[in-house]
CSV table of C-alpha atoms in Angstrom, one decimal:
chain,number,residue,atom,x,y,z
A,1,UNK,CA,139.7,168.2,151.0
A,2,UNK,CA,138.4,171.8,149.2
A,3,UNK,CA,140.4,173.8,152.4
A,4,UNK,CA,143.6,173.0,154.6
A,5,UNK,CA,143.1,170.1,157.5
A,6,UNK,CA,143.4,172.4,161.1
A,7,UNK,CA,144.6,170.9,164.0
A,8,UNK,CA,141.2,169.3,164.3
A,9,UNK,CA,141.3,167.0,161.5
A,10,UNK,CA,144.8,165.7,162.0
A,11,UNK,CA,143.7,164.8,165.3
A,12,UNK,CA,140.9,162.9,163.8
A,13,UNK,CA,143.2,161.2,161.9
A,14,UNK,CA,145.6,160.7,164.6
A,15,UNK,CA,143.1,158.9,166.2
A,16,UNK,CA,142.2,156.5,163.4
A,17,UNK,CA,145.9,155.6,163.0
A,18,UNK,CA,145.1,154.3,166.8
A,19,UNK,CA,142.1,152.6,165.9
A,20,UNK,CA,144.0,150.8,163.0
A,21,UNK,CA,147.2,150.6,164.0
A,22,UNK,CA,149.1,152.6,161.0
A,23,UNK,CA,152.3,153.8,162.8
A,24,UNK,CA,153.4,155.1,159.7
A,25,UNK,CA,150.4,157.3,159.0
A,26,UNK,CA,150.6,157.9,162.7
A,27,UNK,CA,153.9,159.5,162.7
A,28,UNK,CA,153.7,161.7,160.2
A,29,UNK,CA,150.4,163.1,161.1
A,30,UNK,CA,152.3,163.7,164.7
A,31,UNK,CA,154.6,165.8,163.1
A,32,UNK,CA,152.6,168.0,161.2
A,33,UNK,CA,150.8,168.2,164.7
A,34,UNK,CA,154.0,169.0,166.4
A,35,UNK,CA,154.1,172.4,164.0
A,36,UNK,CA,151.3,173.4,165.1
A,37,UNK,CA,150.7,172.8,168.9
A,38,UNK,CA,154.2,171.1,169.9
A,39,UNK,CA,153.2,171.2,173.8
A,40,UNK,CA,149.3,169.7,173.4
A,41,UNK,CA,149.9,166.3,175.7
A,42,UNK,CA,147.1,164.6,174.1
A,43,UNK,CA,148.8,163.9,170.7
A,44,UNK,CA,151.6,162.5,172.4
A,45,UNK,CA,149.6,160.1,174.5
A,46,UNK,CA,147.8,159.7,170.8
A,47,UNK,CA,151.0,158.3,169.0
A,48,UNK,CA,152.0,156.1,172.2
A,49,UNK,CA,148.5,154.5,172.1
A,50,UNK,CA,149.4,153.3,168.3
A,51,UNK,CA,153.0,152.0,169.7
A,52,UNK,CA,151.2,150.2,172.6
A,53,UNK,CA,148.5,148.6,170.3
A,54,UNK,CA,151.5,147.3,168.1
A,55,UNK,CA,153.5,146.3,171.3
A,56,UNK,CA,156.2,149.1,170.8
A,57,UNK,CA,156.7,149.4,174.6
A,58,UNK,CA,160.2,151.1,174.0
A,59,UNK,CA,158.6,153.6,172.0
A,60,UNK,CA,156.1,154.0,174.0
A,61,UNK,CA,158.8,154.6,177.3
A,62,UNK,CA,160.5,157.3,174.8
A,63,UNK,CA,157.4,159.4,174.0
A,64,UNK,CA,156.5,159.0,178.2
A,65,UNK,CA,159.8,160.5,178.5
A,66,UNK,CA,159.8,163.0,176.4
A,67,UNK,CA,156.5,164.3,178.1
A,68,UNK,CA,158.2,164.1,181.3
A,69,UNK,CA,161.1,166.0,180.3
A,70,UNK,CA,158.6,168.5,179.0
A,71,UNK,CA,155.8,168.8,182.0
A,72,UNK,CA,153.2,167.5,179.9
A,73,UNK,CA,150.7,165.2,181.9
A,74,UNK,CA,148.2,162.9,181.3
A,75,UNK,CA,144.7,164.0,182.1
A,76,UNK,CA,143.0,161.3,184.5
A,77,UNK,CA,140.1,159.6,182.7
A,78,UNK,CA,136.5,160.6,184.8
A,79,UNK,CA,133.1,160.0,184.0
A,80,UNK,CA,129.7,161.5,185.4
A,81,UNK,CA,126.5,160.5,185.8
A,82,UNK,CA,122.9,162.2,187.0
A,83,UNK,CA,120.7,160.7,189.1
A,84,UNK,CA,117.7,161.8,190.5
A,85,UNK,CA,119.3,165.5,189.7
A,86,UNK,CA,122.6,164.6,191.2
A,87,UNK,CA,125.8,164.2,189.9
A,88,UNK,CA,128.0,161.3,190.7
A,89,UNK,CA,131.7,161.3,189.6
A,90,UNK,CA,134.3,158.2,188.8
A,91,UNK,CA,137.6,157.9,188.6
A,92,UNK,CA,139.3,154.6,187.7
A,93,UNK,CA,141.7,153.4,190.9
A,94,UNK,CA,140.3,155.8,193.2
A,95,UNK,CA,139.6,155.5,197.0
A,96,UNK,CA,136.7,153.0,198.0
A,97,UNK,CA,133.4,154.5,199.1
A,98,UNK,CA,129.9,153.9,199.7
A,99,UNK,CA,129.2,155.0,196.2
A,100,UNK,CA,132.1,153.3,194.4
A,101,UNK,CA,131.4,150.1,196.1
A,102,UNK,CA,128.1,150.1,195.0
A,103,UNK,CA,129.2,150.8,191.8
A,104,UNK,CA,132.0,148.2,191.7
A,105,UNK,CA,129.6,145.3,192.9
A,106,UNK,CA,127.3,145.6,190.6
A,107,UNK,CA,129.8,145.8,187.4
A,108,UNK,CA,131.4,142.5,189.0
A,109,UNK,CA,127.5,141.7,188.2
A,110,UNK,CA,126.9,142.8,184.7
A,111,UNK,CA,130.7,141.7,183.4
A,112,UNK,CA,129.9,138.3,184.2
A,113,UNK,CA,126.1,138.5,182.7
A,114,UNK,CA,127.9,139.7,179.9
A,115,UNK,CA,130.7,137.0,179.4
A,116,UNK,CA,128.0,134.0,179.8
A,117,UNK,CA,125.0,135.7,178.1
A,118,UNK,CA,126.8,138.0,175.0
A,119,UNK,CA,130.2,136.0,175.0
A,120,UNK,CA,132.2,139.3,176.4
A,121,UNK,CA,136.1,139.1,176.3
A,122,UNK,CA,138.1,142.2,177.1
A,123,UNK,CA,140.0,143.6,174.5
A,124,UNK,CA,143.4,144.3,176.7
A,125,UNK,CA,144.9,146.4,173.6
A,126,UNK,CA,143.0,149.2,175.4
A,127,UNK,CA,145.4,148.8,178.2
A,128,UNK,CA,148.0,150.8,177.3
A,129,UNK,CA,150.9,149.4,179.5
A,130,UNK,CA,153.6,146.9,179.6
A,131,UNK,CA,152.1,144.8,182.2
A,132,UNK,CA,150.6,141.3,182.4
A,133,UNK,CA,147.6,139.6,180.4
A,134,UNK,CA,145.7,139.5,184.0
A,135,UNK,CA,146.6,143.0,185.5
A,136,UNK,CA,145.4,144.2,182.0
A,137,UNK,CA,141.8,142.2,182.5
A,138,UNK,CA,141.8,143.7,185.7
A,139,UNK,CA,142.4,147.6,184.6
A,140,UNK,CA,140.3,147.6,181.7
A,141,UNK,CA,137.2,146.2,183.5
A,142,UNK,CA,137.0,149.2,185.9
A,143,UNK,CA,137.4,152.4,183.7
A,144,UNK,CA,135.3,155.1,185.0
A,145,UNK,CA,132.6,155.1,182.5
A,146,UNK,CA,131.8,151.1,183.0
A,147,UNK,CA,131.4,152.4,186.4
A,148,UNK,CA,129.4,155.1,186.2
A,149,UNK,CA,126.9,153.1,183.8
A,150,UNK,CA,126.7,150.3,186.5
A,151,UNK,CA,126.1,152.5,188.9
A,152,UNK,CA,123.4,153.9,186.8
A,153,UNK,CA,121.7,150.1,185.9
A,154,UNK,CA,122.1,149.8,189.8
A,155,UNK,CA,119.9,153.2,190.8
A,156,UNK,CA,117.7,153.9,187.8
A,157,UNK,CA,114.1,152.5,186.9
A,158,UNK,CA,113.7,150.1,184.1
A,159,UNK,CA,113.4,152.0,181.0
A,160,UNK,CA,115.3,154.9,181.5
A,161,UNK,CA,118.3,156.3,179.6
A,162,UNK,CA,121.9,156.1,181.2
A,163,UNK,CA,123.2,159.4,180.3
A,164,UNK,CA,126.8,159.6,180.5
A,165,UNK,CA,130.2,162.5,180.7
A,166,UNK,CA,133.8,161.0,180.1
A,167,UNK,CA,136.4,163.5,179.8
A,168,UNK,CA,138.7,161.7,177.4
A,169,UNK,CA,137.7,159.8,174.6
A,170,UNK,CA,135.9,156.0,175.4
A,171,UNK,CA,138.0,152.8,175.0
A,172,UNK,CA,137.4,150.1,172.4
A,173,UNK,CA,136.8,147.7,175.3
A,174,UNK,CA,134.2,149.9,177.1
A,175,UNK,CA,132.8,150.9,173.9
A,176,UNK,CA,131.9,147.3,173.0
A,177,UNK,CA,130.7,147.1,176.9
A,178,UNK,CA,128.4,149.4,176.4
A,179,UNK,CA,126.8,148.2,173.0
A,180,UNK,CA,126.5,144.7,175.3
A,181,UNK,CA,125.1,146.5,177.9
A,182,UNK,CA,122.6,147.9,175.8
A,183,UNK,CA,121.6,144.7,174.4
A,184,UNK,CA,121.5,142.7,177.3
A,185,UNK,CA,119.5,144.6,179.5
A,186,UNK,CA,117.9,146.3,176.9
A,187,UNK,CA,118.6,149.9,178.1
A,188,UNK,CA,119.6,153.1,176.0
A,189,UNK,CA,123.1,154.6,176.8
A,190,UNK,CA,124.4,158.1,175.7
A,191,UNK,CA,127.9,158.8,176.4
A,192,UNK,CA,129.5,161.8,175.1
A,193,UNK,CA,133.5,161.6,175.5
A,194,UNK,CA,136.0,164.0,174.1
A,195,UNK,CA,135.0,163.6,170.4
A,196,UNK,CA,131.3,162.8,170.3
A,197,UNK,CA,128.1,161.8,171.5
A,198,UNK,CA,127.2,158.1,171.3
A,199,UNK,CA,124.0,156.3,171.4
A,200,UNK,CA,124.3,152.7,172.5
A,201,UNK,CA,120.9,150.5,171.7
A,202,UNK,CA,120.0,147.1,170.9
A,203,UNK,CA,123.3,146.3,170.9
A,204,UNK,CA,124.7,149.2,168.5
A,205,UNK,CA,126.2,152.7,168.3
A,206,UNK,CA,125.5,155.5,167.0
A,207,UNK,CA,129.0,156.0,165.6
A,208,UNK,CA,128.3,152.8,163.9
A,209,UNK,CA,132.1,152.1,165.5
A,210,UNK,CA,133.8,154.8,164.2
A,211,UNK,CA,134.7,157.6,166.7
């Protein structure tokens, strides 16, 4: 690079080590993080997203603990979506309502559209957490942003764009939701997470899968 990486750009990278799964890279790119914002919670939960893709659960438990020790929390994933100039917020695991119902019905709907129609599996690497194959299925397919854009399919006209706000940065699973989604019933998606805006038609991205 002609100037020094900031804090920015080794989070980028971070990030791709997640993607790929280099704990190596990973490891030393949380150190040179650690010298320059030691208490930022999100490249700890960074670096134990690569140990949980590669099954490093003990790893994983040490960096959790470390951020205990420390006071760092995890910030709940949300996601937000306008309608008819209101907002409506989701939060994966929250209490039942009218509105979460709705929403939760009509995912049931397009996640099984999507498994006979676009051959949808999850990919339960998202799922960062020691648990079992079927408790995995079942957290992944109700992240906030699936929500929010079923809730969307559910009260919007044909033809117009699902305009998404998540706070953190989208999964690989929902990411590939959404391209389905887009495809399937041939509706435009933007999402902007943490790191970008995406544009989900046709069946593709923006990012071109690369975020």
């Amino acid at each position: 690079m002609p100037v020094s990486p900031n804090a920015i750009i080794w989070k980028t990278l971070l990030g791709a080590c997640s993607i790929h799964g280099n704990i190596e890279m990973a490891e030393l790119v949380k150190a040179r993080l650690a010298e320059m914002d030691p208490d930022n919670s999100g490249d700890h939960v960074l670096l134990s997203n690569v140990y949980a893709v590669a099954g490093k659960w003990k790893d994983v438990s040490s960096i959790r603990r470390t951020m205990t020790e420390h006071s760092m929390k995890k910030t709940p994933g949300w996601s937000m979506i306008e309608i008819d100039k209101v907002i409506y917020g989701f939060v994966a695991g929250e209490k039942p309502n009218e509105v979460t119902e709705e929403a939760h019905e009509k995912l049931r709907e397009i996640m099984l559209r999507l498994r006979t129609e676009a051959g949808y599996a999850p990919q339960l690497r998202s799922v960062l957490h020691d648990i079992e194959e079927e408790e995995k299925e079942d957290s992944v397919s109700k992240h906030s942003e699936k929500l929010a854009a079923a809730f969307g399919i559910a009260k919007l006209p044909k033809g117009r764009i699902l305009r998404i706000v998540k706070n953190l940065r989208v999964c690989g699973d929902c990411h590939t939701v959404m391209k389905l989604i887009s495809k399937v019933y041939q509706v435009e998606i933007i999402v902007r997470d943490r790191s970008r805006f995406h544009s989900f038609k046709d069946g593709f991205c923006s990012c071109r899968d690369y975020w």
